[in-house]
Amino acid sequence: MFRDNAARNATTDGSSDFSQSAFAKFREAHSAAVQPKWQASVLAKVTELLNLRQGWDGYNAPALKHDAAMFAMVILQNVMKQSTPEPSVVPSSTGGVQLEWHLNRIDLEIHVLAPYQGEIWWTDHATGAESTVSLGKDLSVLDEPIKRMSL
Amino acid sequence: MLSELKNAHIGYLWSRFRDRYPKVQEQPSLEPSFETFGTPPMAQQPSFRFEQFIGVPATRYWFETADDTGLCQVQNDRIIHNWRKREGDYPRYEYVRAELEKDLNTFEEFLVAEDLGSLRFNQIEVSYINTIDLPGTDNPHGAVEQVISTWTRLDGVGRDLEDIAFRARFLMSKDGVPNARLHVSLAPALETTTLNRVVRLDMTYRGKPESNDRSSAMKMLDEGRAAIVVAFADMTTPEMHNHWGRTDVQR
């Protein structure tokens, strides 16, 4: 109960507005210092897409599903290396999110429909190799193209 | 995720829970935790707070029993049952599992009644938080070798280990294919009621069930519990087993 009261006072006491805003600034600065660059910009893009409403494409496409967006971030969290370029982030007409890279003669697209659901497609124009697999818990198919793009 | 479950519905849920859980609290929501495999382990990247970017913050509700030991946590993508130590002894896994089943029954009935969707399980987690008391030790925080079987003393003449923390991750496989992960962490802590120095050993098993139905979810929960029991016995010393009077390790 003590904690509840303290929290309530902090929001009604004018003097604490300053400390709250100072804390928010500190948190922002701290996050910027420790967060990889891709994380902030991809998150900003995903957030923008989450504001799209049903019909955003003019053809009744559903709004982007939160759990699809969250899982896309989880995938990136697991595969992005320090030197990996940021992906393009685009909404799909099925309520999912698509992460795309087109560089170093590699095309890689990850279409996330929901956690563990979707499709991974990549092609290597240098060798002609192409792969399409269902998105699941095993992300090993991403290892090679991500490595190639991160060199 | 139950995207139609709004904060306004929670009162209806509590009315179904209230006999078992007379107390309710609001907490910030937990961020998603999904295990994936097949990528090289990397230095842990800072996690992101997703919910702060998406308008109205999601809330996690705590429904608590009168004696505080039972806790059911609900948010729109997660349901958790916890047993917390207060006065009595740990009632064993079977009891806690049965309590979770009751929570799920009530929650599923509520979802049907309010037309809010259905439960599809995409991630299962079992956690044991062990606070280990080391009576007769000057500094329990530096006496990890008494707890962890593979540890040796690190201190020496004029060099006393003050405290230590570690974390380890284990891939758990089924038929040769990774399907879950066991996270183990050890850290110095203070026991909340006595303020005695203790060692905290946390073990969490998490993974994706074979299918998203409830029986697969409960099966994976049992597998997770079994994996933790074995890991706990493997990692802790025979001296601690004797101290606890441990006789229930099943392999």
Short mmCIF file of C-alpha atoms in Angstrom, two decimals:
data_model
loop_
_atom_site.label_atom_id
_atom_site.label_comp_id
_atom_site.label_asym_id
_atom_site.label_seq_id
_atom_site.Cartn_x
_atom_site.Cartn_y
_atom_site.Cartn_z
CA MET A 1 0.00 0.00 0.00
CA PHE A 2 2.88 2.31 0.81
CA ARG A 3 4.19 1.87 -2.69
CA ASP A 4 0.76 2.64 -4.17
CA ASN A 5 0.51 5.86 -2.20
CA ALA A 6 4.00 6.93 -3.17
CA ALA A 7 3.21 6.35 -6.82
CA ARG A 8 -0.02 8.34 -6.58
CA ASN A 9 1.74 11.25 -4.88
CA ALA A 10 4.41 11.29 -7.54
CA THR A 11 1.83 11.98 -10.22
CA THR A 12 -0.10 14.65 -8.36
CA ASP A 13 2.75 16.54 -6.71
CA GLY A 14 3.87 19.31 -9.06
CA SER A 15 7.47 19.17 -7.90
CA SER A 16 7.79 15.59 -9.08
CA ASP A 17 6.89 16.55 -12.68
CA PHE A 18 10.40 17.88 -13.03
CA SER A 19 11.99 14.71 -11.68
CA GLN A 20 9.77 12.58 -13.91
CA SER A 21 10.77 14.55 -16.96
CA ALA A 22 14.44 14.45 -15.89
CA PHE A 23 14.13 10.70 -15.47
CA ALA A 24 12.54 10.33 -18.90
CA LYS A 25 15.43 12.30 -20.42
CA PHE A 26 17.94 10.18 -18.55
CA ARG A 27 16.24 6.99 -19.72
CA GLU A 28 16.20 8.25 -23.30
CA ALA A 29 19.90 9.14 -23.17
CA HIS A 30 20.74 5.83 -21.53
CA SER A 31 18.76 3.87 -24.12
CA ALA A 32 20.42 5.74 -26.97
CA ALA A 33 23.82 4.91 -25.51
CA VAL A 34 23.22 1.16 -25.08
CA GLN A 35 20.73 0.38 -27.83
CA PRO A 36 22.02 -0.80 -31.19
CA LYS A 37 21.24 1.78 -33.89
CA TRP A 38 19.03 -0.59 -35.87
CA GLN A 39 16.84 -1.25 -32.86
CA ALA A 40 15.73 2.35 -32.42
CA SER A 41 15.06 2.99 -36.10
CA VAL A 42 13.32 -0.33 -36.82
CA LEU A 43 11.22 0.07 -33.70
CA ALA A 44 10.26 3.57 -34.84
CA LYS A 45 9.23 2.19 -38.24
CA VAL A 46 7.26 -0.69 -36.72
CA THR A 47 5.52 1.74 -34.41
CA GLU A 48 4.53 3.87 -37.38
CA LEU A 49 3.10 0.79 -39.11
CA LEU A 50 1.15 -0.19 -36.00
CA ASN A 51 -0.78 3.04 -36.38
CA LEU A 52 -2.11 1.95 -39.77
CA ARG A 53 -5.81 1.23 -39.65
CA GLN A 54 -7.78 -1.43 -41.47
CA GLY A 55 -7.93 -0.57 -45.19
CA TRP A 56 -4.58 1.25 -45.15
CA ASP A 57 -3.83 -0.07 -48.66
CA GLY A 58 -7.16 1.03 -50.10
CA TYR A 59 -8.20 -2.65 -50.39
CA ASN A 60 -9.40 -3.49 -46.87
CA ALA A 61 -6.09 -4.87 -45.67
CA PRO A 62 -6.17 -5.56 -41.91
CA ALA A 63 -4.17 -3.48 -39.44
CA LEU A 64 -0.74 -4.80 -38.53
CA LYS A 65 -0.98 -7.39 -35.75
CA HIS A 66 0.98 -6.53 -32.61
CA ASP A 67 2.26 -10.05 -32.09
CA ALA A 68 3.57 -10.18 -35.68
CA ALA A 69 5.42 -6.93 -35.10
CA MET A 70 6.80 -8.16 -31.80
CA PHE A 71 8.03 -11.41 -33.29
CA ALA A 72 9.71 -9.54 -36.14
CA MET A 73 11.66 -7.60 -33.52
CA VAL A 74 12.54 -10.85 -31.72
CA ILE A 75 13.92 -12.29 -34.98
CA LEU A 76 16.07 -9.22 -35.53
CA GLN A 77 17.25 -9.34 -31.94
CA ASN A 78 18.56 -12.85 -32.63
CA VAL A 79 20.12 -12.39 -36.07
CA MET A 80 21.38 -8.82 -36.34
CA LYS A 81 25.12 -8.40 -36.04
CA GLN A 82 26.82 -5.10 -35.39
CA SER A 83 27.59 -4.66 -39.09
CA THR A 84 24.27 -5.94 -40.48
CA PRO A 85 22.50 -3.22 -42.46
CA GLU A 86 19.01 -2.30 -41.32
CA PRO A 87 16.18 -4.00 -43.16
CA SER A 88 13.34 -2.21 -44.89
CA VAL A 89 10.19 -2.76 -42.87
CA VAL A 90 6.91 -2.90 -44.77
CA PRO A 91 3.40 -3.97 -43.84
CA SER A 92 1.82 -6.90 -45.65
CA SER A 93 -1.76 -7.00 -46.84
CA THR A 94 -2.44 -9.94 -44.47
CA GLY A 95 -1.75 -8.03 -41.24
CA GLY A 96 1.85 -9.18 -41.07
CA VAL A 97 5.15 -7.38 -41.39
CA GLN A 98 7.89 -7.94 -43.95
CA LEU A 99 11.61 -7.39 -43.30
CA GLU A 100 13.62 -6.96 -46.51
CA TRP A 101 17.24 -6.63 -47.53
CA HIS A 102 18.43 -6.27 -51.13
CA LEU A 103 22.19 -5.83 -51.23
CA ASN A 104 25.49 -7.58 -51.94
CA ARG A 105 23.63 -9.59 -54.61
CA ILE A 106 21.44 -11.07 -51.87
CA ASP A 107 17.69 -10.68 -51.66
CA LEU A 108 16.27 -11.69 -48.30
CA GLU A 109 12.66 -11.32 -47.21
CA ILE A 110 11.12 -12.44 -43.94
CA HIS A 111 7.36 -12.30 -43.85
CA VAL A 112 6.06 -12.53 -40.28
CA LEU A 113 2.35 -13.30 -39.88
CA ALA A 114 2.40 -14.16 -36.16
CA PRO A 115 4.89 -15.67 -33.72
CA TYR A 116 6.53 -18.65 -35.49
CA GLN A 117 4.31 -18.17 -38.53
CA GLY A 118 5.25 -16.80 -41.93
CA GLU A 119 7.86 -17.38 -44.59
CA ILE A 120 11.54 -16.78 -45.24
CA TRP A 121 12.72 -16.34 -48.83
CA TRP A 122 16.22 -15.58 -50.01
CA THR A 123 18.16 -15.73 -53.20
CA ASP A 124 21.86 -15.42 -53.91
CA HIS A 125 22.34 -13.85 -57.34
CA ALA A 126 26.03 -14.81 -57.34
CA THR A 127 25.30 -18.54 -57.28
CA GLY A 128 21.67 -18.66 -58.37
CA ALA A 129 20.77 -20.46 -55.13
CA GLU A 130 17.28 -19.79 -53.82
CA SER A 131 15.50 -20.93 -50.69
CA THR A 132 11.96 -20.63 -49.37
CA VAL A 133 11.11 -22.03 -45.94
CA SER A 134 8.33 -21.64 -43.44
CA LEU A 135 9.11 -19.38 -40.52
CA GLY A 136 9.32 -21.33 -37.29
CA LYS A 137 11.50 -21.63 -34.24
CA ASP A 138 14.59 -22.60 -36.26
CA LEU A 139 16.19 -19.50 -37.79
CA SER A 140 19.35 -21.22 -39.05
CA VAL A 141 18.37 -20.53 -42.68
CA LEU A 142 19.01 -16.84 -41.96
CA ASP A 143 22.58 -17.37 -40.84
CA GLU A 144 24.22 -17.46 -44.30
CA PRO A 145 22.45 -14.51 -45.97
CA ILE A 146 22.79 -12.34 -42.85
CA LYS A 147 26.49 -13.17 -42.66
CA ARG A 148 26.96 -12.34 -46.35
CA MET A 149 25.22 -9.00 -45.98
CA SER A 150 27.15 -8.14 -42.85
CA LEU A 151 30.62 -8.51 -44.40
CA MET B 1 -2.37 -12.37 -28.64
CA LEU B 2 -5.95 -11.64 -27.59
CA SER B 3 -6.22 -8.27 -29.30
CA GLU B 4 -9.89 -7.88 -28.36
CA LEU B 5 -9.18 -8.27 -24.63
CA LYS B 6 -9.32 -4.73 -23.26
CA ASN B 7 -8.79 -3.43 -19.77
CA ALA B 8 -12.55 -2.90 -19.49
CA HIS B 9 -13.14 -6.67 -19.72
CA ILE B 10 -10.97 -7.45 -16.73
CA GLY B 11 -13.72 -6.71 -14.20
CA TYR B 12 -15.78 -9.52 -15.76
CA LEU B 13 -12.82 -11.85 -15.45
CA TRP B 14 -12.25 -10.91 -11.82
CA SER B 15 -15.89 -11.61 -11.01
CA ARG B 16 -15.21 -15.20 -12.11
CA PHE B 17 -11.89 -15.36 -10.22
CA ARG B 18 -12.87 -13.53 -7.08
CA ASP B 19 -13.66 -16.54 -4.86
CA ARG B 20 -10.10 -17.81 -5.32
CA TYR B 21 -8.38 -14.45 -5.80
CA PRO B 22 -9.95 -11.74 -3.66
CA LYS B 23 -7.15 -9.24 -4.32
CA VAL B 24 -6.23 -7.56 -7.59
CA GLN B 25 -3.33 -5.29 -8.62
CA GLU B 26 -2.29 -3.59 -11.84
CA GLN B 27 1.28 -3.99 -13.07
CA PRO B 28 3.16 -3.00 -16.23
CA SER B 29 2.93 -5.69 -18.89
CA LEU B 30 5.76 -8.16 -19.47
CA GLU B 31 7.64 -7.95 -22.75
CA PRO B 32 7.43 -10.93 -25.10
CA SER B 33 9.87 -13.80 -24.63
CA PHE B 34 10.12 -16.16 -27.58
CA GLU B 35 12.82 -18.79 -27.93
CA THR B 36 14.32 -19.24 -31.40
CA PHE B 37 17.17 -21.51 -32.46
CA GLY B 38 19.81 -22.01 -35.11
CA THR B 39 21.55 -18.66 -34.88
CA PRO B 40 24.95 -18.21 -33.27
CA PRO B 41 24.83 -17.01 -29.68
CA MET B 42 25.63 -13.34 -29.43
CA ALA B 43 26.33 -10.93 -26.67
CA GLN B 44 22.97 -10.14 -25.14
CA GLN B 45 21.45 -7.10 -26.80
CA PRO B 46 19.46 -4.69 -24.70
CA SER B 47 15.83 -5.62 -24.71
CA PHE B 48 13.30 -3.15 -26.01
CA ARG B 49 10.14 -1.90 -24.36
CA PHE B 50 7.65 -2.42 -27.14
CA GLU B 51 4.59 -1.31 -25.27
CA GLN B 52 5.86 2.23 -24.64
CA PHE B 53 5.67 2.91 -28.37
CA ILE B 54 2.17 1.72 -29.08
CA GLY B 55 -0.23 4.16 -27.54
CA VAL B 56 -2.25 2.92 -24.59
CA PRO B 57 0.08 0.89 -22.35
CA ALA B 58 -0.90 -2.74 -21.92
CA THR B 59 -1.64 -3.74 -18.33
CA ARG B 60 -0.86 -6.96 -16.52
CA TYR B 61 -3.33 -7.90 -13.81
CA TRP B 62 -2.32 -9.70 -10.65
CA PHE B 63 -5.07 -11.75 -9.02
CA GLU B 64 -3.92 -12.84 -5.57
CA THR B 65 -5.17 -15.36 -3.02
CA ALA B 66 -6.07 -14.17 0.46
CA ASP B 67 -2.90 -15.75 1.93
CA ASP B 68 -0.74 -14.18 -0.83
CA THR B 69 0.79 -17.49 -1.91
CA GLY B 70 -1.25 -17.92 -5.09
CA LEU B 71 -0.95 -15.45 -7.93
CA CYS B 72 -2.56 -15.55 -11.36
CA GLN B 73 -1.18 -12.98 -13.82
CA VAL B 74 -3.10 -12.06 -16.95
CA GLN B 75 -2.22 -9.77 -19.86
CA ASN B 76 -3.44 -9.93 -23.42
CA ASP B 77 -0.69 -12.32 -24.54
CA ARG B 78 0.14 -14.21 -21.38
CA ILE B 79 -1.35 -16.13 -18.45
CA ILE B 80 0.89 -17.12 -15.54
CA HIS B 81 0.32 -18.96 -12.28
CA ASN B 82 2.83 -18.44 -9.47
CA TRP B 83 3.24 -19.97 -6.05
CA ARG B 84 5.07 -17.65 -3.67
CA LYS B 85 6.58 -18.70 -0.38
CA ARG B 86 5.01 -17.10 2.65
CA GLU B 87 4.42 -19.13 5.85
CA GLY B 88 3.99 -22.68 4.63
CA ASP B 89 6.08 -25.11 2.61
CA TYR B 90 6.11 -25.49 -1.17
CA PRO B 91 2.97 -27.52 -1.99
CA ARG B 92 4.73 -29.39 -4.84
CA TYR B 93 4.46 -29.12 -8.59
CA GLU B 94 1.29 -31.19 -8.92
CA TYR B 95 -0.64 -28.74 -6.76
CA VAL B 96 0.65 -25.67 -8.64
CA ARG B 97 -0.09 -27.36 -11.96
CA ALA B 98 -3.67 -28.08 -10.85
CA GLU B 99 -4.09 -24.43 -9.83
CA LEU B 100 -2.91 -23.34 -13.27
CA GLU B 101 -5.46 -25.69 -14.84
CA LYS B 102 -8.19 -24.02 -12.78
CA ASP B 103 -6.98 -20.59 -13.97
CA LEU B 104 -7.06 -21.78 -17.57
CA ASN B 105 -10.56 -23.23 -17.19
CA THR B 106 -11.89 -19.97 -15.79
CA PHE B 107 -10.05 -17.87 -18.36
CA GLU B 108 -11.26 -19.97 -21.29
CA GLU B 109 -14.86 -19.82 -20.05
CA PHE B 110 -14.53 -16.04 -19.76
CA LEU B 111 -13.13 -15.74 -23.31
CA VAL B 112 -16.03 -17.76 -24.71
CA ALA B 113 -18.65 -15.82 -22.71
CA GLU B 114 -17.25 -12.46 -23.83
CA ASP B 115 -16.51 -13.58 -27.40
CA LEU B 116 -12.86 -12.54 -27.12
CA GLY B 117 -11.18 -15.38 -29.01
CA SER B 118 -9.57 -18.58 -27.81
CA LEU B 119 -6.30 -19.63 -26.20
CA ARG B 120 -3.58 -20.82 -28.58
CA PHE B 121 -0.33 -21.55 -26.82
CA ASN B 122 2.82 -20.43 -28.64
CA GLN B 123 5.25 -20.37 -25.71
CA ILE B 124 5.47 -22.30 -22.45
CA GLU B 125 7.57 -21.37 -19.48
CA VAL B 126 8.35 -23.00 -16.13
CA SER B 127 10.42 -21.11 -13.57
CA TYR B 128 11.81 -22.10 -10.21
CA ILE B 129 13.29 -19.34 -8.07
CA ASN B 130 15.35 -20.95 -5.32
CA THR B 131 16.66 -18.91 -2.44
CA ILE B 132 19.41 -20.97 -0.83
CA ASP B 133 20.38 -20.40 2.74
CA LEU B 134 23.92 -21.37 3.77
CA PRO B 135 23.88 -21.53 7.56
CA GLY B 136 27.25 -21.49 9.26
CA THR B 137 28.95 -19.63 6.43
CA ASP B 138 30.53 -16.24 7.10
CA ASN B 139 29.65 -14.95 3.66
CA PRO B 140 27.09 -17.04 1.74
CA HIS B 141 27.48 -14.73 -1.26
CA GLY B 142 31.07 -15.88 -1.74
CA ALA B 143 30.51 -19.56 -0.92
CA VAL B 144 29.17 -20.63 -4.28
CA GLU B 145 31.26 -23.79 -4.24
CA GLN B 146 28.98 -25.06 -1.49
CA VAL B 147 25.99 -24.76 -3.82
CA ILE B 148 27.18 -25.40 -7.36
CA SER B 149 28.81 -28.77 -7.93
CA THR B 150 31.29 -27.75 -10.61
CA TRP B 151 32.52 -24.63 -8.83
CA THR B 152 35.84 -24.45 -7.02
CA ARG B 153 36.93 -21.84 -4.51
CA LEU B 154 38.18 -18.69 -6.17
CA ASP B 155 39.48 -16.85 -3.18
CA GLY B 156 42.99 -17.18 -1.78
CA VAL B 157 45.32 -15.71 0.81
CA GLY B 158 44.30 -12.07 1.25
CA ARG B 159 41.68 -12.42 -1.46
CA ASP B 160 38.16 -13.20 -0.32
CA LEU B 161 35.41 -13.70 -2.84
CA GLU B 162 32.83 -11.10 -1.88
CA ASP B 163 30.05 -12.16 -4.20
CA ILE B 164 29.52 -13.68 -7.61
CA ALA B 165 26.83 -13.93 -10.27
CA PHE B 166 26.55 -15.99 -13.41
CA ARG B 167 24.08 -16.94 -16.10
CA ALA B 168 24.05 -19.95 -18.39
CA ARG B 169 21.82 -21.04 -21.25
CA PHE B 170 21.26 -24.64 -22.28
CA LEU B 171 19.70 -25.86 -25.49
CA MET B 172 17.10 -28.52 -24.78
CA SER B 173 16.49 -30.94 -27.63
CA LYS B 174 13.85 -33.47 -28.49
CA ASP B 175 14.71 -36.15 -31.07
CA GLY B 176 17.90 -34.21 -31.77
CA VAL B 177 16.10 -30.96 -32.57
CA PRO B 178 16.30 -27.98 -30.19
CA ASN B 179 12.83 -27.19 -28.91
CA ALA B 180 13.41 -25.23 -25.71
CA ARG B 181 16.03 -23.44 -23.69
CA LEU B 182 16.96 -23.71 -20.04
CA HIS B 183 18.16 -20.45 -18.53
CA VAL B 184 20.07 -20.66 -15.25
CA SER B 185 21.26 -17.72 -13.23
CA LEU B 186 22.84 -17.39 -9.85
CA ALA B 187 23.14 -14.15 -7.94
CA PRO B 188 23.60 -12.90 -4.40
CA ALA B 189 20.36 -11.81 -2.72
CA LEU B 190 18.78 -10.88 0.58
CA GLU B 191 15.90 -12.98 1.88
CA THR B 192 12.99 -10.53 1.95
CA THR B 193 11.56 -11.30 5.39
CA THR B 194 14.71 -12.00 7.43
CA LEU B 195 17.20 -9.93 5.36
CA ASN B 196 19.60 -12.87 5.65
CA ARG B 197 22.16 -13.18 2.88
CA VAL B 198 21.18 -16.00 0.54
CA VAL B 199 22.15 -17.29 -2.87
CA ARG B 200 19.42 -17.06 -5.48
CA LEU B 201 19.42 -19.76 -8.12
CA ASP B 202 16.83 -19.23 -10.86
CA MET B 203 15.97 -21.84 -13.45
CA THR B 204 13.63 -21.12 -16.34
CA TYR B 205 12.65 -23.54 -19.08
CA ARG B 206 10.98 -21.96 -22.11
CA GLY B 207 10.00 -23.18 -25.55
CA LYS B 208 7.36 -23.61 -28.20
CA PRO B 209 4.95 -26.53 -27.74
CA GLU B 210 4.54 -29.05 -30.56
CA SER B 211 1.10 -27.68 -31.32
CA ASN B 212 -0.84 -24.76 -29.93
CA ASP B 213 -3.54 -26.74 -28.09
CA ARG B 214 -3.79 -27.00 -24.33
CA SER B 215 -2.73 -30.64 -24.00
CA SER B 216 0.52 -29.93 -25.86
CA ALA B 217 1.05 -26.92 -23.63
CA MET B 218 0.59 -28.92 -20.43
CA LYS B 219 2.80 -31.70 -21.79
CA MET B 220 5.58 -29.22 -22.39
CA LEU B 221 5.07 -27.75 -18.95
CA ASP B 222 5.66 -31.23 -17.45
CA GLU B 223 8.75 -31.70 -19.61
CA GLY B 224 10.07 -28.35 -18.46
CA ARG B 225 9.54 -29.18 -14.83
CA ALA B 226 11.27 -32.56 -15.29
CA ALA B 227 14.22 -30.87 -17.03
CA ILE B 228 14.58 -28.40 -14.17
CA VAL B 229 14.47 -31.13 -11.52
CA VAL B 230 17.29 -33.00 -13.27
CA ALA B 231 19.33 -29.85 -13.91
CA PHE B 232 18.94 -28.72 -10.33
CA ALA B 233 20.17 -32.08 -9.03
CA ASP B 234 23.08 -32.11 -11.51
CA MET B 235 24.23 -28.59 -10.75
CA THR B 236 23.95 -28.51 -6.98
CA THR B 237 26.28 -30.27 -4.57
CA PRO B 238 25.60 -33.56 -2.74
CA GLU B 239 26.22 -31.65 0.51
CA MET B 240 23.30 -29.35 -0.29
CA HIS B 241 21.13 -32.34 -1.21
CA ASN B 242 21.89 -33.82 2.22
CA HIS B 243 21.20 -30.49 3.87
CA TRP B 244 17.80 -30.29 2.17
CA GLY B 245 17.08 -33.99 2.79
CA ARG B 246 16.51 -34.37 -0.91
CA THR B 247 15.15 -37.78 -1.91
CA ASP B 248 12.88 -36.94 -4.81
CA VAL B 249 15.27 -36.58 -7.74
CA GLN B 250 13.84 -38.60 -10.61
CA ARG B 251 15.76 -39.19 -13.80
#
